[in-house]
Amino acid sequence: MSSAAAPTLPLPGDPPGGRRAAWVWGIGVAVYFVAIIFRTSLGVAGLDAADRFDVNASALSTFSILQLLVYAGMQIPVGLMVDRLGTKRVLTLGAVLFTLGQLGFALSPSYGTALASRALLGCGDAMTFISVLRLGTRWFPARRGPLIGQVAALFGMAGNLISTLVIARALHGFGWTTTFVGSSLAGVVVLVLLLLFLKDHPEGYEPPPAQHAGGAYVRKQIAASWREPGTRLGMWVHFTTQFPAMVFLLLWGMPFLVEDQGLGRGTAGELLTLVVLSNMMLGLVYGQLIARHHAVRVPLALGTVGTTAALWAVTIFHPGDHAPMWLLVVLCVVLGACGPASMIGFDFSRPANPPERQGTASGIVNMGGFIASMTTLLAVGVLLDATGDNYRVAFSSVFVLEALGVTQILRLRARAARRERDHHVISRVEAVHVPV
């Protein structure tokens, strides 16, 4: 695979980008930003939730597991919905659902109703990121794809930053109900914005009419996307890279730092914030590297996995009762690379699938990291209960999934590279012969 940048010749039907594109796409990103605030708010409220609902580690992990189970299970249906119905309709439904889920979580009187609220939130959250990716492909030239995806993820991490900085402090100052009800108002704001201003595509760049609906069409879309090695490689890259940071930020980072490492909640919150800040900075670096040198995608993904695994191992197996602060800081900086590395998965599926399958293919890729996160969240909770809160044993489950993912990446990378070269040649021929 050539290390040169993607060709700058405009593709047939390539949208022009510009300020109008940035404005419309920014509204979609704002919806995703709020969804991430709601998704990650439990990460800083885990100890409060355990006290409020009087649950143990396994039951606490069920909140995030159910939310991610719904999220992962919705990815292919949502991809099909985006391909069929368009971005605006799907984002609108998503914003309504995740806002109701956050409000319900604020007012839940019991563990059962709180679980139902998180499931509703996960359903709405599932409709955001794929929609934003699709919006980017409809409004910006294809060569901007890697950077646009990384910037979208960067704003998502900014939502995580709001959770660690604002939600955590609001819980301490205002209490559970006021904090979560107040945060749900952000969902109302972005819902109004997208209803008023968001458009699926620029004038003159309408997609071809959707094929007829039905079981045969759905099966064809999924099967065609899955047959592409780039789609499967993208899913395994997402699977392997995303979940260590997701597990740390979504639920188990705060209990690990407070209960196992003996830190105060304020210091632990600052370390979680460091993960988010590292993610945001590295996202821009990864996006620029991949846009200019496609050949770095697999080495960058595998390097991130290897570095994460090494720092994770050194931290949890450090001799003595607690790891030194400098090591925890380095771990959090390295965990920040997991999100940008997971976005590489979409850079394998995007060139492997035509525009009418982008939503479906992105849904398959996006399932990977969330399945891994859900599995690890459950494993950590069960192992903590079984071992009397032994984080060394519980956190070792990370290595099992990383080994599985790396094996699949190594197996698929050559096949995906050959297929992508074929698509590249076809696109260049079309770009030369089709008037633009």
Coordinates of C-alpha atoms in Angstrom, one line a residue:
M1 CA 0.0 0.0 0.0
S2 CA 1.4 3.4 -1.0
S3 CA 2.4 5.8 1.8
A4 CA 1.4 8.8 -0.3
A5 CA -1.7 10.8 0.6
A6 CA -5.0 10.0 -0.9
P7 CA -5.5 11.4 -4.4
T8 CA -6.7 15.0 -4.4
L9 CA -8.7 14.6 -7.7
P10 CA -12.4 15.2 -6.9
L11 CA -14.4 12.0 -6.9
P12 CA -17.6 11.8 -8.9
G13 CA -20.3 13.7 -7.0
D14 CA -17.7 14.8 -4.4
P15 CA -19.3 17.6 -2.3
P16 CA -17.4 20.9 -2.1
G17 CA -17.2 21.4 1.7
G18 CA -16.8 25.1 2.8
R19 CA -18.4 27.2 5.6
R20 CA -21.9 26.0 5.0
A21 CA -20.8 22.4 5.3
A22 CA -18.9 23.2 8.5
W23 CA -22.0 24.8 10.0
V24 CA -24.4 22.0 9.2
W25 CA -21.9 19.3 10.2
G26 CA -21.3 21.2 13.4
I27 CA -24.9 20.9 14.4
G28 CA -24.6 17.1 14.0
V29 CA -21.4 17.1 16.0
A30 CA -23.2 19.1 18.8
V31 CA -25.8 16.4 19.0
Y32 CA -23.0 13.8 19.4
F33 CA -21.3 16.0 21.9
V34 CA -24.4 16.0 24.2
A35 CA -24.9 12.3 23.7
I36 CA -21.3 11.7 25.0
I37 CA -22.0 13.9 28.0
F38 CA -25.0 11.7 28.9
R39 CA -23.2 8.4 28.0
T40 CA -20.1 9.2 30.2
S41 CA -21.9 10.9 33.1
L42 CA -22.2 7.5 34.9
G43 CA -18.4 7.3 34.8
V44 CA -18.1 10.1 37.4
A45 CA -21.3 9.1 39.2
G46 CA -20.5 5.4 39.7
L47 CA -19.8 5.6 43.4
D48 CA -22.9 7.9 43.9
A49 CA -25.0 5.4 41.9
A50 CA -23.8 2.5 44.1
D51 CA -24.9 4.4 47.2
R52 CA -28.1 5.7 45.7
F53 CA -29.4 2.3 44.5
D54 CA -27.5 0.2 47.1
V55 CA -25.8 -2.2 44.6
N56 CA -22.6 -4.1 44.4
A57 CA -19.9 -4.0 41.7
S58 CA -21.6 -6.5 39.3
A59 CA -24.9 -4.6 39.6
L60 CA -23.2 -1.3 39.1
S61 CA -21.5 -2.6 35.9
T62 CA -24.9 -3.7 34.6
F63 CA -25.8 0.0 34.1
S64 CA -23.0 0.5 31.6
I65 CA -23.2 -3.1 30.2
L66 CA -26.9 -2.7 29.3
Q67 CA -26.3 0.8 27.8
L68 CA -23.5 -0.6 25.6
L69 CA -25.5 -3.8 24.8
V70 CA -28.3 -1.6 23.4
Y71 CA -25.7 0.6 21.7
A72 CA -23.9 -2.2 20.0
G73 CA -27.1 -4.1 19.1
M74 CA -28.4 -0.9 17.4
Q75 CA -25.4 -0.2 15.2
I76 CA -26.4 -2.2 12.1
P77 CA -30.1 -1.2 12.4
V78 CA -29.1 2.4 12.8
G79 CA -26.7 2.1 9.8
L80 CA -29.5 0.8 7.7
M81 CA -31.8 3.6 8.9
V82 CA -29.3 6.2 8.0
D83 CA -28.8 4.8 4.6
R84 CA -32.6 4.5 4.1
L85 CA -34.1 7.6 6.0
G86 CA -31.2 10.1 6.0
T87 CA -29.3 11.8 8.8
K88 CA -31.8 14.3 10.0
R89 CA -34.6 11.9 10.9
V90 CA -32.2 9.5 12.6
L91 CA -30.5 12.2 14.6
T92 CA -33.8 13.7 15.7
L93 CA -35.0 10.4 17.0
G94 CA -31.7 9.8 18.7
A95 CA -31.8 13.2 20.5
V96 CA -35.3 12.6 21.7
L97 CA -34.4 9.2 23.1
F98 CA -31.2 10.1 24.8
T99 CA -32.7 13.2 26.4
L100 CA -35.6 11.1 27.8
G101 CA -33.1 8.5 29.1
Q102 CA -31.0 11.1 30.9
L103 CA -34.1 12.7 32.4
G104 CA -35.4 9.3 33.5
F105 CA -32.1 8.4 35.1
A106 CA -32.3 11.6 37.1
L107 CA -35.8 10.8 38.5
S108 CA -35.5 7.0 38.8
P109 CA -36.7 5.9 42.2
S110 CA -35.3 2.4 41.9
Y111 CA -32.5 0.3 40.3
G112 CA -34.9 -1.2 37.8
T113 CA -36.2 2.1 36.5
A114 CA -32.6 3.5 36.4
L115 CA -31.6 0.5 34.2
A116 CA -34.5 1.1 31.8
S117 CA -33.5 4.8 31.6
R118 CA -29.9 3.9 30.7
A119 CA -31.1 1.5 28.0
L120 CA -33.2 4.2 26.5
L121 CA -30.2 6.5 26.6
G122 CA -28.1 3.9 24.9
C123 CA -30.6 3.6 22.2
G124 CA -30.6 7.3 21.4
D125 CA -26.8 7.5 21.8
A126 CA -26.5 4.7 19.2
M127 CA -28.0 6.9 16.5
T128 CA -25.6 9.8 16.8
F129 CA -22.0 8.8 15.7
I130 CA -22.9 6.9 12.5
S131 CA -25.2 9.8 11.6
V132 CA -22.4 12.3 12.1
L133 CA -20.0 10.2 10.0
R134 CA -22.6 10.0 7.2
L135 CA -23.2 13.8 7.4
G136 CA -19.5 14.4 6.9
T137 CA -19.4 12.2 3.8
R138 CA -22.4 14.1 2.4
W139 CA -21.0 17.6 3.0
F140 CA -17.2 17.2 2.7
P141 CA -14.8 15.9 0.0
A142 CA -13.7 12.3 0.5
R143 CA -10.1 13.2 1.0
R144 CA -11.2 15.0 4.2
G145 CA -12.7 11.8 5.6
P146 CA -9.9 10.8 8.1
L147 CA -9.6 14.3 9.6
I148 CA -13.3 14.9 9.7
G149 CA -13.8 11.6 11.6
Q150 CA -11.1 12.5 14.1
V151 CA -12.4 16.0 14.7
A152 CA -15.9 14.5 15.3
A153 CA -14.4 12.1 17.9
L154 CA -12.5 15.0 19.4
F155 CA -15.7 16.9 20.1
G156 CA -17.1 13.7 21.5
M157 CA -14.2 13.6 23.9
A158 CA -14.9 17.2 24.8
G159 CA -18.3 15.9 26.0
N160 CA -16.4 13.4 28.1
L161 CA -14.5 16.4 29.5
I162 CA -17.7 18.1 30.5
S163 CA -18.6 15.0 32.4
T164 CA -15.4 14.8 34.3
L165 CA -15.2 18.5 35.0
V166 CA -18.8 19.7 35.3
I167 CA -21.0 16.7 36.1
A168 CA -18.6 15.5 38.8
R169 CA -18.6 18.9 40.6
A170 CA -22.3 19.4 40.1
L171 CA -23.0 16.1 41.8
H172 CA -21.0 17.2 44.8
G173 CA -22.6 20.7 44.9
F174 CA -26.2 20.1 43.8
G175 CA -26.9 16.5 44.3
W176 CA -28.1 13.7 42.0
T177 CA -31.5 14.9 40.8
T178 CA -30.7 18.5 40.1
T179 CA -27.5 17.6 38.3
F180 CA -29.0 15.0 35.9
V181 CA -32.2 17.0 35.3
G182 CA -30.2 20.1 34.5
S183 CA -27.9 18.2 32.1
S184 CA -30.9 16.8 30.2
L185 CA -31.8 20.4 29.1
A186 CA -28.7 20.2 26.8
G187 CA -30.6 17.6 24.8
V188 CA -33.5 19.9 24.3
V189 CA -31.2 22.6 23.0
V190 CA -29.5 20.5 20.3
L191 CA -32.9 19.0 19.3
V192 CA -34.2 22.4 18.5
L193 CA -31.0 23.3 16.5
L194 CA -31.1 20.2 14.3
L195 CA -34.8 20.6 13.6
L196 CA -34.3 24.2 12.5
F197 CA -31.0 24.1 10.6
L198 CA -29.7 20.6 9.8
K199 CA -29.9 19.3 6.2
D200 CA -28.9 15.9 4.9
H201 CA -26.8 17.1 2.0
P202 CA -25.9 20.2 -0.1
E203 CA -28.1 21.4 -2.9
G204 CA -27.4 19.4 -6.1
Y205 CA -25.8 16.5 -4.2
E206 CA -28.8 14.4 -3.5
P207 CA -28.1 10.7 -3.1
P208 CA -29.7 8.3 -5.5
P209 CA -33.2 7.1 -4.5
A210 CA -33.1 4.4 -1.9
Q211 CA -33.8 0.9 -2.9
H212 CA -37.1 -0.8 -1.9
A213 CA -37.2 -1.8 1.8
G214 CA -37.7 -5.3 3.0
G215 CA -35.8 -8.2 4.4
A216 CA -34.0 -9.0 1.1
Y217 CA -32.7 -5.4 0.9
V218 CA -31.5 -5.5 4.5
R219 CA -29.7 -8.8 4.1
K220 CA -28.1 -7.6 0.9
Q221 CA -26.7 -4.4 2.5
I222 CA -25.3 -6.3 5.5
A223 CA -23.9 -9.1 3.5
A224 CA -22.2 -6.8 0.9
S225 CA -20.7 -4.7 3.6
W226 CA -19.4 -7.7 5.6
R227 CA -17.9 -9.3 2.5
E228 CA -15.5 -6.4 2.2
P229 CA -12.2 -7.2 4.1
G230 CA -11.9 -3.5 4.9
T231 CA -15.1 -3.5 6.8
R232 CA -14.1 -6.5 8.9
L233 CA -10.6 -5.2 9.5
G234 CA -12.1 -1.9 10.5
M235 CA -14.3 -3.6 13.0
W236 CA -11.4 -5.5 14.6
V237 CA -9.3 -2.4 14.8
H238 CA -12.1 -0.6 16.6
F239 CA -12.6 -3.7 18.8
T240 CA -9.0 -3.8 19.9
T241 CA -8.2 -0.2 20.3
Q242 CA -11.2 1.5 21.9
F243 CA -12.2 -0.5 24.9
P244 CA -9.4 0.0 27.5
A245 CA -10.0 3.7 27.7
M246 CA -13.8 3.3 27.4
V247 CA -13.9 0.9 30.4
F248 CA -11.6 3.2 32.4
L249 CA -13.7 6.4 31.6
L250 CA -17.2 4.9 31.5
L251 CA -17.1 3.1 34.9
W252 CA -14.1 1.5 36.4
G253 CA -11.4 4.2 36.3
M254 CA -12.8 6.2 39.3
P255 CA -13.3 3.2 41.6
F256 CA -9.8 1.9 40.7
L257 CA -8.1 5.2 41.4
V258 CA -10.0 5.8 44.6
E259 CA -10.5 2.3 46.1
D260 CA -7.4 0.5 44.9
Q261 CA -4.9 3.3 44.4
G262 CA -5.9 5.4 47.5
L263 CA -6.4 8.7 45.7
G264 CA -9.0 11.3 46.6
R265 CA -12.0 11.7 44.3
G266 CA -10.7 15.1 43.2
T267 CA -7.3 13.8 42.1
A268 CA -8.9 10.8 40.5
G269 CA -11.2 13.1 38.5
E270 CA -8.2 15.1 37.3
L271 CA -6.6 11.9 36.0
L272 CA -9.8 11.0 34.1
T273 CA -9.7 14.5 32.7
L274 CA -6.1 13.9 31.6
V275 CA -7.3 10.9 29.6
V276 CA -9.8 13.1 27.8
L277 CA -7.3 15.9 27.1
S278 CA -4.8 13.4 25.8
N279 CA -7.4 12.0 23.5
M280 CA -8.3 15.4 22.1
M281 CA -4.7 16.3 21.4
L282 CA -3.7 13.0 19.9
G283 CA -6.9 12.9 17.8
L284 CA -5.7 15.7 15.6
V285 CA -2.2 14.1 15.3
Y286 CA -3.6 10.8 14.2
G287 CA -6.0 12.4 11.8
Q288 CA -3.3 14.4 10.0
L289 CA -0.9 11.3 9.9
I290 CA -3.6 9.1 8.4
A291 CA -4.8 11.7 5.9
R292 CA -1.2 12.1 4.6
H293 CA 0.1 8.6 4.9
H294 CA -2.4 5.8 4.7
A295 CA 0.2 3.2 5.2
V296 CA 0.6 4.1 8.8
R297 CA -2.9 2.9 9.7
V298 CA -2.1 -0.6 10.8
P299 CA 1.2 0.2 12.5
L300 CA -0.4 3.1 14.3
A301 CA -3.3 0.9 15.5
L302 CA -1.0 -2.0 16.6
G303 CA 1.5 0.4 18.2
T304 CA -1.3 1.9 20.3
V305 CA -2.5 -1.5 21.4
G306 CA 1.0 -2.6 22.4
T307 CA 1.8 0.6 24.3
T308 CA -1.6 0.5 26.1
A309 CA -1.1 -3.1 27.1
A310 CA 2.4 -2.5 28.4
L311 CA 1.4 0.5 30.5
W312 CA -1.7 -1.3 31.8
A313 CA 0.4 -4.3 32.9
V314 CA 3.1 -2.2 34.5
T315 CA 0.5 -0.2 36.5
I316 CA -1.7 -3.0 37.8
F317 CA 1.3 -5.3 38.6
H318 CA 3.4 -2.7 40.1
P319 CA 4.9 -4.0 43.4
G320 CA 3.6 -2.4 46.5
D321 CA 0.2 -1.2 47.5
H322 CA -0.1 1.7 45.1
A323 CA 1.5 2.7 41.7
P324 CA 3.4 5.9 41.8
M325 CA 1.6 9.0 40.6
W326 CA 4.0 9.5 37.6
L327 CA 3.0 6.0 36.4
L328 CA -0.7 6.7 36.7
V329 CA -0.2 10.0 34.8
V330 CA 1.6 8.1 31.9
L331 CA -1.1 5.5 31.8
C332 CA -3.8 8.1 31.5
V333 CA -1.9 9.9 28.7
V334 CA -1.5 6.6 26.8
L335 CA -5.1 5.7 27.3
G336 CA -5.9 8.9 25.5
A337 CA -4.6 7.4 22.3
C338 CA -7.3 4.6 22.3
G339 CA -10.1 6.8 21.0
P340 CA -8.1 8.2 18.0
A341 CA -6.7 4.8 17.2
S342 CA -10.3 3.4 17.2
M343 CA -11.2 5.9 14.5
I344 CA -8.7 4.2 12.2
G345 CA -11.3 1.4 11.8
F346 CA -13.6 3.8 9.9
D347 CA -10.7 4.7 7.6
F348 CA -10.6 1.0 6.5
S349 CA -14.4 0.6 5.9
R350 CA -14.9 4.0 4.2
P351 CA -13.0 3.3 1.0
A352 CA -14.2 -0.3 0.9
N353 CA -17.9 0.6 0.6
P354 CA -19.9 2.8 -1.8
P355 CA -21.9 5.8 -0.5
E356 CA -25.1 3.8 -0.3
R357 CA -23.6 1.4 2.2
Q358 CA -21.6 3.8 4.3
G359 CA -24.0 3.8 7.2
T360 CA -24.3 0.0 7.3
A361 CA -20.5 -0.5 7.1
S362 CA -19.9 2.2 9.8
G363 CA -22.4 0.4 12.0
I364 CA -20.5 -2.9 11.7
V365 CA -17.2 -1.2 12.5
N366 CA -18.7 0.7 15.5
M367 CA -20.0 -2.5 17.0
G368 CA -16.5 -3.7 17.5
G369 CA -15.3 -1.4 20.3
F370 CA -18.6 -1.4 22.1
I371 CA -18.8 -5.2 22.2
A372 CA -15.3 -5.3 23.6
S373 CA -16.1 -2.6 26.2
M374 CA -19.3 -4.3 27.2
T375 CA -17.5 -7.7 27.6
T376 CA -14.8 -6.1 29.7
L377 CA -17.1 -4.1 31.9
L378 CA -18.9 -7.3 32.8
A379 CA -15.7 -9.3 33.3
V380 CA -14.3 -6.7 35.6
G381 CA -17.4 -6.4 37.7
V382 CA -17.7 -10.2 38.1
L383 CA -14.0 -10.7 38.8
L384 CA -14.1 -7.9 41.4
D385 CA -17.0 -9.6 43.3
A386 CA -15.4 -13.0 43.0
T387 CA -11.9 -12.0 44.2
G388 CA -12.8 -9.5 46.9
D389 CA -12.1 -6.4 44.8
N390 CA -8.7 -7.6 43.4
Y391 CA -8.2 -5.1 40.6
R392 CA -5.0 -6.9 39.4
V393 CA -7.1 -10.0 38.5
A394 CA -10.1 -8.1 37.2
F395 CA -8.2 -5.7 35.0
S396 CA -6.1 -8.5 33.5
S397 CA -9.2 -9.4 31.4
V398 CA -8.2 -6.5 29.1
F399 CA -5.2 -8.6 27.8
V400 CA -7.5 -11.4 26.6
L401 CA -9.5 -9.2 24.3
E402 CA -6.5 -7.3 23.1
A403 CA -4.8 -10.6 22.1
L404 CA -8.0 -11.7 20.2
G405 CA -8.2 -8.4 18.3
V406 CA -4.5 -8.3 17.3
T407 CA -4.8 -11.8 15.9
Q408 CA -7.7 -10.8 13.7
I409 CA -6.0 -7.6 12.5
L410 CA -2.9 -9.5 11.5
R411 CA -5.0 -12.0 9.7
L412 CA -7.0 -9.5 7.6
R413 CA -4.6 -6.6 6.9
A414 CA -3.1 -8.0 3.7
R415 CA -6.4 -9.0 2.2
A416 CA -7.9 -5.6 3.0
A417 CA -4.9 -3.8 1.5
R418 CA -5.2 -5.7 -1.8
R419 CA -8.9 -4.9 -2.0
E420 CA -8.4 -1.2 -1.2
R421 CA -5.8 -0.9 -4.0
D422 CA -8.4 -2.3 -6.4
H423 CA -11.0 0.3 -5.3
H424 CA -8.3 3.0 -5.5
V425 CA -7.6 2.3 -9.1
I426 CA -11.3 2.2 -10.0
S427 CA -11.9 5.6 -8.3
R428 CA -9.0 7.2 -10.1
V429 CA -10.3 6.0 -13.5
E430 CA -13.8 7.3 -12.7
A431 CA -12.4 10.6 -11.5
V432 CA -10.6 11.1 -14.8
H433 CA -13.5 10.1 -17.1
V434 CA -16.6 11.5 -15.3
P435 CA -17.1 15.3 -15.6
V436 CA -17.0 17.1 -12.3

